[in-house]
Short mmCIF file of C-alpha atoms in Angstrom, two decimals:
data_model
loop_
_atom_site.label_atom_id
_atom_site.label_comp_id
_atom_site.label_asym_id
_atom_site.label_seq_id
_atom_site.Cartn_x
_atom_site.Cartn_y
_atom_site.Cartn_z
CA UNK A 642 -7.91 -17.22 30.19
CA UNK A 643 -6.22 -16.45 33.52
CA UNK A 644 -7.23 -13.17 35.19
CA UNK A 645 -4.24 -11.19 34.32
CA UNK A 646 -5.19 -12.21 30.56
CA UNK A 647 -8.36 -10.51 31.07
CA UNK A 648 -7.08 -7.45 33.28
CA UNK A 649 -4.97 -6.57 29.98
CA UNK A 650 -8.13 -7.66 27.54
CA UNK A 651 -9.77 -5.18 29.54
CA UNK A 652 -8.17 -2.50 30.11
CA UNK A 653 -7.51 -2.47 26.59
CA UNK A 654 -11.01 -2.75 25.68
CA UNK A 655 -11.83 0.24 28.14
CA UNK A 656 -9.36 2.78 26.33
CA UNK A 657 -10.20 2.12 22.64
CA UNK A 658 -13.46 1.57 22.50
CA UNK A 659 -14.94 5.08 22.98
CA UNK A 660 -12.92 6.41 19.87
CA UNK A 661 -14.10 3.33 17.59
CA UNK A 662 -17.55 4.45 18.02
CA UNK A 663 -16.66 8.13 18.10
CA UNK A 664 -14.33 7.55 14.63
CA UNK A 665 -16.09 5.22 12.63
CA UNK A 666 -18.74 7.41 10.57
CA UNK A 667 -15.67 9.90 10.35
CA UNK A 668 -13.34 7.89 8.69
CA UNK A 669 -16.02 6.49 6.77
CA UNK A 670 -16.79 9.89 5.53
CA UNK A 671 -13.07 9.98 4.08
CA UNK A 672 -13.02 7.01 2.62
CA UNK A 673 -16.03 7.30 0.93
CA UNK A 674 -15.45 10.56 -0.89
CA UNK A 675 -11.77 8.97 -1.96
CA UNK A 676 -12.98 6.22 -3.35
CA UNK A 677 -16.45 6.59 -4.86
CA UNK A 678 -17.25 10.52 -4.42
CA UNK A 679 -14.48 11.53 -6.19
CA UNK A 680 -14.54 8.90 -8.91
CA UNK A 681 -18.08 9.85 -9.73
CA UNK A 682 -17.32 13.61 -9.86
CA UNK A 683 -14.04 12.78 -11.88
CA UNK A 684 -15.80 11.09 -14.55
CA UNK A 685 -18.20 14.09 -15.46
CA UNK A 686 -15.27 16.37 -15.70
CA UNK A 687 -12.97 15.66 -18.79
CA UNK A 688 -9.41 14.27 -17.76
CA UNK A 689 -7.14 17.01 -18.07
CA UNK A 690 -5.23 17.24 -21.12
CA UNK A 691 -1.67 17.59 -19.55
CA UNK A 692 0.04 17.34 -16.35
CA UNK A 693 1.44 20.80 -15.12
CA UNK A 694 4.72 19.64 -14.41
CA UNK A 695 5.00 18.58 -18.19
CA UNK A 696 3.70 21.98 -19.39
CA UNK A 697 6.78 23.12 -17.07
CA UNK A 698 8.93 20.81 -18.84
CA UNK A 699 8.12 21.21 -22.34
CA UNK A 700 8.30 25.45 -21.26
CA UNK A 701 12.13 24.36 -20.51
CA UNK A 702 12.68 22.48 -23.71
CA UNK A 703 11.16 25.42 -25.75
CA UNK A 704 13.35 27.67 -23.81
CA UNK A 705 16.47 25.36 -24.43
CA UNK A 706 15.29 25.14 -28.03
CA UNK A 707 15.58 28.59 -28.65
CA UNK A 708 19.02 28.66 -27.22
CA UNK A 709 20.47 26.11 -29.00
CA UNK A 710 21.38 25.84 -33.22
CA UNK A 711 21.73 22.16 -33.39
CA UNK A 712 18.12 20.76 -32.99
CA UNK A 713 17.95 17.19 -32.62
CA UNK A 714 20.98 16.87 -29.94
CA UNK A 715 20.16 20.14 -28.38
CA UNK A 716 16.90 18.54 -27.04
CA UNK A 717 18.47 14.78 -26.30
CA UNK A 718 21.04 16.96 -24.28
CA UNK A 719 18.60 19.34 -22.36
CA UNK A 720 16.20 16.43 -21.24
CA UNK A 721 19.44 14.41 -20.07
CA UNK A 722 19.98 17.82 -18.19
CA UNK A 723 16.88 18.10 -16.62
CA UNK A 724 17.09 14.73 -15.12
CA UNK A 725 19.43 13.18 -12.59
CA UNK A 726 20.57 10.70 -14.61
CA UNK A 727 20.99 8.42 -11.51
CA UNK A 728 18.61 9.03 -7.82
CA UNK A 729 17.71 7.36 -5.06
CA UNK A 730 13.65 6.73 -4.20
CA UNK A 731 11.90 5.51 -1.35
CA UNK A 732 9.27 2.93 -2.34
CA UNK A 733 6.51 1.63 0.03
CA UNK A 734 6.13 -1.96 -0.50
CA UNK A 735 3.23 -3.70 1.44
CA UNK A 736 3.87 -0.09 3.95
CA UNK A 737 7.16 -0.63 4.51
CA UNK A 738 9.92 1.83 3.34
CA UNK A 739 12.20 0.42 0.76
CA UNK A 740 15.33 2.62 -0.31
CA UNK A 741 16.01 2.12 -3.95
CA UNK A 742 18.42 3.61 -6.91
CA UNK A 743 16.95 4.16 -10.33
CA UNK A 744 18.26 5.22 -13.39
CA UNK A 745 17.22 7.50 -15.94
CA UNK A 746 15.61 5.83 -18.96
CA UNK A 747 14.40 8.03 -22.54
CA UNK A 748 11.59 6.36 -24.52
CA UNK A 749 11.62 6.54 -28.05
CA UNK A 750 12.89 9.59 -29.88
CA UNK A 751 12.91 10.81 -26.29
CA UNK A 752 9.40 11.52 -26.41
CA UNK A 753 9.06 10.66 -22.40
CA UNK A 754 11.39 9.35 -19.53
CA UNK A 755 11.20 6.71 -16.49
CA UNK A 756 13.44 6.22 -13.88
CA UNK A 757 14.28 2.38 -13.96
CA UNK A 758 14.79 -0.19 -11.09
CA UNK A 759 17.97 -1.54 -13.03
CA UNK A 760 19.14 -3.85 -10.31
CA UNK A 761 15.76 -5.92 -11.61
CA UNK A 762 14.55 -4.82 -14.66
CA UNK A 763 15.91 -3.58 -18.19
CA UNK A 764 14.03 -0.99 -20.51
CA UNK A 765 14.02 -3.04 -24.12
CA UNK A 766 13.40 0.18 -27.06
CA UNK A 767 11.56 -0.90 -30.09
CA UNK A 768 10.22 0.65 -33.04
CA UNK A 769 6.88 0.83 -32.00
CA UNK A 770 6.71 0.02 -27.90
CA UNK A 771 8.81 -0.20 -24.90
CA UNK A 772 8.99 -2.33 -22.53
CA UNK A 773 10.42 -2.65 -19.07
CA UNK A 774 10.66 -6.41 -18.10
CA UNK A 775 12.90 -8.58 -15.41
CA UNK A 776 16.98 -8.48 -16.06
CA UNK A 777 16.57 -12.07 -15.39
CA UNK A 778 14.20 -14.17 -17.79
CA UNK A 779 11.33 -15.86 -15.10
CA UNK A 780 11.09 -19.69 -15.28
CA UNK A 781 8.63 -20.76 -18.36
CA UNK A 782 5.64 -21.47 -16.48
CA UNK A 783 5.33 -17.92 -14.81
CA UNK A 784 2.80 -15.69 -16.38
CA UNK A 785 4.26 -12.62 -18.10
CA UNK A 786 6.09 -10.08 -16.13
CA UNK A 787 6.34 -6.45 -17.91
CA UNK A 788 5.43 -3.20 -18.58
CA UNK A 789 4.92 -1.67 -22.21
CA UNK A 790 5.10 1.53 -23.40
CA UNK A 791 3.43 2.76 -26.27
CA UNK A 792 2.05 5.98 -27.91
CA UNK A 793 -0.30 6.89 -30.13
CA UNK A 794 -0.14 9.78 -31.57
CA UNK A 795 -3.49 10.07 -33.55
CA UNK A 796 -5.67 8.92 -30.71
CA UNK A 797 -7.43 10.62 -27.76
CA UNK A 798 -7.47 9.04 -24.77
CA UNK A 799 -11.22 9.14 -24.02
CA UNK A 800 -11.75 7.47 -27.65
CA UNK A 801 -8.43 4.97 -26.83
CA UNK A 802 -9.50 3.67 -23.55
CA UNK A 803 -13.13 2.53 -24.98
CA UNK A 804 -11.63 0.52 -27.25
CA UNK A 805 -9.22 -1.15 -24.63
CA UNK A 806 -12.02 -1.79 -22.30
CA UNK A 807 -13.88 -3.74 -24.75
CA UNK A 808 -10.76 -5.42 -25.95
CA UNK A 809 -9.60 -6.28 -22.49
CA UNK A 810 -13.02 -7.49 -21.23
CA UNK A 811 -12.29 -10.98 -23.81
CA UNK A 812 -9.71 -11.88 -21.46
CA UNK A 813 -10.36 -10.25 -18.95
CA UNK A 814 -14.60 -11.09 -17.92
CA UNK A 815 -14.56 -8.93 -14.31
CA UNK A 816 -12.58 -5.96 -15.51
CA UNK A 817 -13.15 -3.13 -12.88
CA UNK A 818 -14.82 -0.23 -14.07
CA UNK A 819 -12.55 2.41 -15.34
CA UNK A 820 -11.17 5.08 -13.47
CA UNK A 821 -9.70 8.03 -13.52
CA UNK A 822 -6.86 8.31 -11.27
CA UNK A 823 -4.08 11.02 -10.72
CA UNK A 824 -1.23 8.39 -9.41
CA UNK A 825 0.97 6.83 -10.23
CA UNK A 826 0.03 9.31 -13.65
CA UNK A 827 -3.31 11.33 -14.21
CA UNK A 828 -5.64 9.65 -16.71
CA UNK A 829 -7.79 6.51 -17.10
CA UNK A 830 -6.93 3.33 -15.04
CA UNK A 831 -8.23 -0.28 -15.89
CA UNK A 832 -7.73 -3.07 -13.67
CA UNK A 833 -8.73 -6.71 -14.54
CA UNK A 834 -7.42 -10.28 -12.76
CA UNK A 835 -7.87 -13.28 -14.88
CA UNK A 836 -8.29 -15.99 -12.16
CA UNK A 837 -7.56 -16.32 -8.44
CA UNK A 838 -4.95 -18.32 -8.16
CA UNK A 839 -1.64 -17.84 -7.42
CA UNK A 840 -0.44 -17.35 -11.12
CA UNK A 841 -3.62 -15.29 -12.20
CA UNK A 842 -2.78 -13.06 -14.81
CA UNK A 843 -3.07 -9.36 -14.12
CA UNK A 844 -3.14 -6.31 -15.89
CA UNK A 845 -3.14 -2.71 -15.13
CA UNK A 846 -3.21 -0.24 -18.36
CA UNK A 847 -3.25 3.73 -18.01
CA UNK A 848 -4.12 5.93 -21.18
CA UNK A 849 -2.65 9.15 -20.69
CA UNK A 850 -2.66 11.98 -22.92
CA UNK A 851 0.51 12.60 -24.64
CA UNK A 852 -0.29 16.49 -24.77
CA UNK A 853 -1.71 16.42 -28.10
CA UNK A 854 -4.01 14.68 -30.25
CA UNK A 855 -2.58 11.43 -28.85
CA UNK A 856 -2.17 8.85 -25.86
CA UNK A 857 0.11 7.32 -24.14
CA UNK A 858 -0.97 3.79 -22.94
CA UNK A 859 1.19 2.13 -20.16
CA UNK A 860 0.56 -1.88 -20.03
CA UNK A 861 1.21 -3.41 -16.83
CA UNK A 862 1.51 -7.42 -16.70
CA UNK A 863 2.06 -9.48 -13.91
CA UNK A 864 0.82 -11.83 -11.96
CA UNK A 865 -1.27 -12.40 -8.75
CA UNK A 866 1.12 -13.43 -6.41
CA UNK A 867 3.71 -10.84 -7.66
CA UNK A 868 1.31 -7.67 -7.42
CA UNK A 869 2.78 -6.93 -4.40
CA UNK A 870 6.16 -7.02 -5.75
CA UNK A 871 6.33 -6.60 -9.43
CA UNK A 872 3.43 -4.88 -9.61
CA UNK A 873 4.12 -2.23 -6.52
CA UNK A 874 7.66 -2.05 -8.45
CA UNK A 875 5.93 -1.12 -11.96
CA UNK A 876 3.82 1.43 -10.03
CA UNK A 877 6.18 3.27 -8.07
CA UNK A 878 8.58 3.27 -11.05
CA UNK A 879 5.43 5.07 -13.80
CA UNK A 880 5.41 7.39 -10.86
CA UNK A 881 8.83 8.80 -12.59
CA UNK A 882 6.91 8.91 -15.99
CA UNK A 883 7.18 12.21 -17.81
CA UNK A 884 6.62 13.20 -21.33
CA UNK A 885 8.81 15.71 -22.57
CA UNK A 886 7.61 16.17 -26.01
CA UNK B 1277 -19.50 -13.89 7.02
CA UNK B 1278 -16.86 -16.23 5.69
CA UNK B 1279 -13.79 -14.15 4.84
CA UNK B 1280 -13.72 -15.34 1.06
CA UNK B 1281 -17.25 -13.48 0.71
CA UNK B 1282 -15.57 -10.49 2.03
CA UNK B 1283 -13.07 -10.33 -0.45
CA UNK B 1284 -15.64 -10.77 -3.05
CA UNK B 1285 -17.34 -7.98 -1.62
CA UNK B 1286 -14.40 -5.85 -1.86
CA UNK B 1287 -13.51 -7.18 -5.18
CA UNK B 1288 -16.63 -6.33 -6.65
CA UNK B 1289 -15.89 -2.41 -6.41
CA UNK B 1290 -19.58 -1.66 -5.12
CA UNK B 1291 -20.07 1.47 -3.15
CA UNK B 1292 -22.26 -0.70 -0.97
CA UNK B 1293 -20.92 -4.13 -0.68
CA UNK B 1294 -17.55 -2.14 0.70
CA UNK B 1295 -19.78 -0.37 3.12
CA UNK B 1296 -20.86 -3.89 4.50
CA UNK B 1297 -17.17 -5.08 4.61
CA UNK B 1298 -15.96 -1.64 6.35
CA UNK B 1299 -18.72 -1.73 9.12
CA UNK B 1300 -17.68 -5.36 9.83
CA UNK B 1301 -13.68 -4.89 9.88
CA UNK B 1302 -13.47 -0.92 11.33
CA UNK B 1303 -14.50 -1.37 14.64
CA UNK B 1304 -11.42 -4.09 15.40
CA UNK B 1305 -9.17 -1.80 12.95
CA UNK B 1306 -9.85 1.35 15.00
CA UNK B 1307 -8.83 0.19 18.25
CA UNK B 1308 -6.14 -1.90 16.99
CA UNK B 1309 -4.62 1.58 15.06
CA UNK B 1310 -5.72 3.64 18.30
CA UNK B 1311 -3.96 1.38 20.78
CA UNK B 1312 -0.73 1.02 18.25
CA UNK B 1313 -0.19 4.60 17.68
CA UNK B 1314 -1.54 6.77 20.58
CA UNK B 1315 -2.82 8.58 19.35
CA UNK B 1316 -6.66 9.72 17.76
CA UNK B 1317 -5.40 11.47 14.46
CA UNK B 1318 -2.71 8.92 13.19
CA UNK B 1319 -5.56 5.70 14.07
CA UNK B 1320 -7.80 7.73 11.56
CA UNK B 1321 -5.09 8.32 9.38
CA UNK B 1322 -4.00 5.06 9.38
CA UNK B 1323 -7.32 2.62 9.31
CA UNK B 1324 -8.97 5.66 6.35
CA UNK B 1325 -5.34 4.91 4.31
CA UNK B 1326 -5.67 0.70 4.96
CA UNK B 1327 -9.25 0.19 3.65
CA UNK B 1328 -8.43 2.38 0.83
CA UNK B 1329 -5.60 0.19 0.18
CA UNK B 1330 -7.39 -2.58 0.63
CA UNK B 1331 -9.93 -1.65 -1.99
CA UNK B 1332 -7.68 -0.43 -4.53
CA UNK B 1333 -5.05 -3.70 -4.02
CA UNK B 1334 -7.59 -6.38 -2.94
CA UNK B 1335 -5.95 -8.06 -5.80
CA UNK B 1336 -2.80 -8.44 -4.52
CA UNK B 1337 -4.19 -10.53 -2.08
CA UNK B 1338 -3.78 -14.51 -2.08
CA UNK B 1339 -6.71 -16.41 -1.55
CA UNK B 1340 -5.17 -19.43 -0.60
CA UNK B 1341 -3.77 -17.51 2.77
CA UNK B 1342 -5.90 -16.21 5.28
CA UNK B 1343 -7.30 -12.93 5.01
CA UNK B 1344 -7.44 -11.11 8.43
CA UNK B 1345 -3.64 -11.34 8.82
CA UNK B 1346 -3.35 -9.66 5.54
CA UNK B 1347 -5.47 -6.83 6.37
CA UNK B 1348 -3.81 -6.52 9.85
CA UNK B 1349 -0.53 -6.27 8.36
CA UNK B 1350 -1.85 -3.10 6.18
CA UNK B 1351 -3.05 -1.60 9.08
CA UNK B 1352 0.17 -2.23 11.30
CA UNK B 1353 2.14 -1.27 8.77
CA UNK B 1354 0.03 1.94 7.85
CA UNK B 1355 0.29 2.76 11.76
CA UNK B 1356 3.91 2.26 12.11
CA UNK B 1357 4.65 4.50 8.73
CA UNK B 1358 2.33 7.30 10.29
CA UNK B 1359 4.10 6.93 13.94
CA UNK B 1360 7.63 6.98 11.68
CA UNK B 1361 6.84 9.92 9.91
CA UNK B 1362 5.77 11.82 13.45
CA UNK B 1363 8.78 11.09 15.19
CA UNK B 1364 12.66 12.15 14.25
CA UNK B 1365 13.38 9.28 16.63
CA UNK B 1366 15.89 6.39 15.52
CA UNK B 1367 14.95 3.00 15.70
CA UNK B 1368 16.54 0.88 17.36
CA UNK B 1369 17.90 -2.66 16.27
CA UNK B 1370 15.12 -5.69 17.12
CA UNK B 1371 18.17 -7.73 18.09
CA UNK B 1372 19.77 -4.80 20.62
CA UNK B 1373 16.14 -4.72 22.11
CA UNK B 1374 15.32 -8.42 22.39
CA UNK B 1375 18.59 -8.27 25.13
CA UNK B 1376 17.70 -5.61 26.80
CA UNK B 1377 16.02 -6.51 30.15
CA UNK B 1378 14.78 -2.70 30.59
CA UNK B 1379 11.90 -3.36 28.10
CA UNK B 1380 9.92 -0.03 29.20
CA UNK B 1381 10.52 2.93 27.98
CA UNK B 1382 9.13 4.76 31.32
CA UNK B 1383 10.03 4.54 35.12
CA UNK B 1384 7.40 2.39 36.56
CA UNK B 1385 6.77 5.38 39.00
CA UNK B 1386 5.39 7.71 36.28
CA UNK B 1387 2.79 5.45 35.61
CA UNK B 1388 -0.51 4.58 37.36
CA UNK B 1389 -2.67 2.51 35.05
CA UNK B 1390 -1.83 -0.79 33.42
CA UNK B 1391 -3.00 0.67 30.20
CA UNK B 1392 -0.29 3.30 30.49
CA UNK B 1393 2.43 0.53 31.32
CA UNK B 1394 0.96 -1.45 28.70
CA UNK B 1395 1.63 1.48 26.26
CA UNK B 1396 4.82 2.20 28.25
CA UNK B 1397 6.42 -0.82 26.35
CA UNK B 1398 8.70 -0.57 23.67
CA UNK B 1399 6.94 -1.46 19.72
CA UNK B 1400 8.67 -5.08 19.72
CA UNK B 1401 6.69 -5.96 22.95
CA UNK B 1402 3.61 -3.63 22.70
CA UNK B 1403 2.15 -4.36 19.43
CA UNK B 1404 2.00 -8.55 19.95
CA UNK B 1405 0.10 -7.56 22.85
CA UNK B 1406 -2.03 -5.08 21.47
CA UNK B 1407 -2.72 -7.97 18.81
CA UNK B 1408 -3.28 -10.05 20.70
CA UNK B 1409 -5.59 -8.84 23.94
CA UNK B 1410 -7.36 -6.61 21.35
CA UNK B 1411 -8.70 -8.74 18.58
CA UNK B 1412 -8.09 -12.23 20.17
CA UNK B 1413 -5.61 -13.44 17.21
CA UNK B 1414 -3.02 -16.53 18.02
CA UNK B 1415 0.66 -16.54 17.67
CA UNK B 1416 0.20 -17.80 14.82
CA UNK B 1417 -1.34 -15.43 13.38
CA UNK B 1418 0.60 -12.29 15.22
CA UNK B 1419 3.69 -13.67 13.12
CA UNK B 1420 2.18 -13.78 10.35
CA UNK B 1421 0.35 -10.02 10.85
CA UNK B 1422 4.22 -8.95 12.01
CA UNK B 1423 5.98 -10.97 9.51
CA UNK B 1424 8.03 -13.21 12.31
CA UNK B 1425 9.00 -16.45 13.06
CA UNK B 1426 6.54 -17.96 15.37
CA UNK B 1427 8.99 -18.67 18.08
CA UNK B 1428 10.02 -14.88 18.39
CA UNK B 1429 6.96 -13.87 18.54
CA UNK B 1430 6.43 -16.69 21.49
CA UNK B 1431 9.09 -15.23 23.29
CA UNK B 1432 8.44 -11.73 22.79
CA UNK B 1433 5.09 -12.43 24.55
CA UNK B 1434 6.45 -14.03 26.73
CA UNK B 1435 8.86 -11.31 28.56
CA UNK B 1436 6.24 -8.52 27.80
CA UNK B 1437 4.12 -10.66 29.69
CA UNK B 1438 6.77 -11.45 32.52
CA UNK B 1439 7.32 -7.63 32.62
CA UNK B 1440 3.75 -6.40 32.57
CA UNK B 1441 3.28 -9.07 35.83
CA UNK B 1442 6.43 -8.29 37.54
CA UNK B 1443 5.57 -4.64 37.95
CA UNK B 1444 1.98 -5.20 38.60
CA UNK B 1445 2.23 -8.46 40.82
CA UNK B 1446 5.55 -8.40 42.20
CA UNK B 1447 5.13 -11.08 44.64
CA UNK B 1448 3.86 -13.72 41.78
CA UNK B 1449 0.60 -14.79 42.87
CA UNK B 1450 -0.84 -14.96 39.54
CA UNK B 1451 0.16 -16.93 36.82
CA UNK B 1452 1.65 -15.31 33.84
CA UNK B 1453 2.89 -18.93 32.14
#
């Protein structure tokens, strides 16, 4: 190293290493209650039972309800209302801004919406789930690539996502502990990989309460080397999920 | 500690295992995020917001790749958001810059210290160094942390380099090469 290498290393060294020390048990501190204090205290409370922008919503459709004669079509038309049926987002991929347009998307019986990426994906309704997978079919020897949506209406989510655990922990050996989370929606996270190799499946699931008696349980599958794409992409877009029933 | 036992340690979701992997990776991260954003508030901002991205995506990592460059480019990233969100300022086009021969963003005459002239470098320049003279990493790894082709990166070096020496040695008795 010649000595103007080390004049920079120096100086360098000189100006941040008094706030390393100074910072470190500080921003320890932070992370620390993020990601275990607040975990720990979450699971002793019970999950809330509805999101208050949902109690705002389903307020509105009450409201519009009342207003309206025909039933059915007044609601379809209301929630079409309250949504842009067309915006623009800015998604944070690997912490880099990404501008992108989505498009308003009703589950079934318009029971909830999602804005959808639909310059890569397509929402596919069926009788019992939907699911969100790539315009484009992947080549055969990619792992899976969607996310399902699916409600049941007879099941609470703290009874639900017991039964998931234990039915993802057959495929899934390392499953993380479940967690209850408030992003991308407020209820109970779980997070396995498969294997660690480039095509290692991965799944995310959140069991959310649909308001009721019920759930609603959002399946995320991708896999490893496409977390940061397909799987950021799934995220940000259940960040748009709302149930309006 | 080999970095594939770190990411098992972060993988594993222990309170105490992450511990052990944060007091090995935050002193680098902190002066790294203190030198690339100036500033004491976004650096804790930024290296609190990468470990807790770290934790929560450690599985979007690829174990077949290095993993200090991944972290690095969290952290850069995370620091360049924060900086972004501070400042109304436009920024201006890589290629517009790379031409420009004025690469400081300061009169050499406002500034003393070769820290501040360091500093007094526009992002394109000042963060390879940064990357470089702070945690020790190759160009090969700086591309890789900045997403770049190897050879920009090379020659972005290179003229902050040239610069830094032609304001502080003007009459070229040290090597800069």
């Amino acid at each position: 190293m010649s000595k103007f290498d080390k004049r920079i290393e120096q100086k360098l060294s000189e100006h941040t290493e008094k706030d390393a020390h100074a910072l470190e048990e500080d921003i320890w501190k932070g992370i620390n209650e993020e990601l275990f204090e607040r975990r720990t205290f979450e699971m002793k409370k019970r999950p809330k039972r509805l999101m208050p922008a949902v109690a705002v919503i389903a307020a509105a459709l009450v409201l519009a309800f009342t207003l309206q004669t025909e039933s059915g079509s007044a609601i379809m038309k209301s929630v079409k209302d309250m949504f842009a049926p067309e915006k623009e987002i800015i998604q944070s991929l690997e912490g880099q801004d990404e501008h992108t347009n989505v498009t308003l998307n009703e589950g079934k019986d318009s029971e909830y919406v999602i804005y959808v990426d639909e310059s890569r994906y397509k929402m596919v309704k069926g009788e019992e789930v939907d699911i969100i997978t790539t315009s484009e079919p992947l080549p055969d020897d990619f792992p899976e690539v969607s996310m399902e949506i699916r409600q049941y209406p007879d099941e609470l989510p703290d009874d639900l996502v017991k039964k998931i655990e234990a039915e993802l922990k057959v495929e899934f050996p390392d499953l993380r502990p479940v967690e209850t989370v408030t992003e991308p929606v407020e209820g109970y996270w779980l997070h396995g990989l498969a294997e660690s190799v480039w095509d290692g499946k991965v799944i995310d699931v959140y069991v959310v309460s649909n308001g009721k008696e019920g759930s609603f349980v959002i399946t995320e599958n991708y896999f490893l080397e496409a977390a940061e794409g397909h799987g950021a992409r799934f995220t940000h877009m259940l960040e748009s999920f709302e149930i309006v029933d | 500690m080999e970095q594939h036992h770190w990411v098992e340690q972060v993988r594993s979701g222990d309170q105490f295992a992450f511990r052990q992997f944060y007091e090995a990776y935050a002193n680098g991260a902190i002066r790294i995020a203190s030198a690339i954003t100036r500033n004491r508030e976004l650096a804790k901002d930024a290296v609190q917001e990468t470990f807790i991205r770290v934790f929560r995506q450690i599985d979007s990592y690829n174990p077949t790749l290095p993993f200090d460059p991944w972290f690095y480019r969290i952290l850069t990233n995370e620091c360049l958001r924060l900086i972004n969100k501070e400042t109304s300022l436009v920024k201006v086009e890589p290629s517009n810059l790379d031409d420009n021969p004025a690469l400081v963003e300061k009169s050499f005459d406002q500034l003393s210290d070769l820290y501040d002239i360091i500093q007094s470098l526009d992002d394109l320049h000042r963060i390879p160094l940064i990357l470089k003279y702070i945690k020790g990493f190759s160009e090969k790894e700086i591309a890789d942390i900045l997403q770049l082709n190897q050879n920009t990166l090379k020659s972005r070096l290179f003229k902050a380099r040239k610069h830094l020496k032609m304001l502080l040695d003007p009459h070229g008795e040290e090597d800069v090469t």
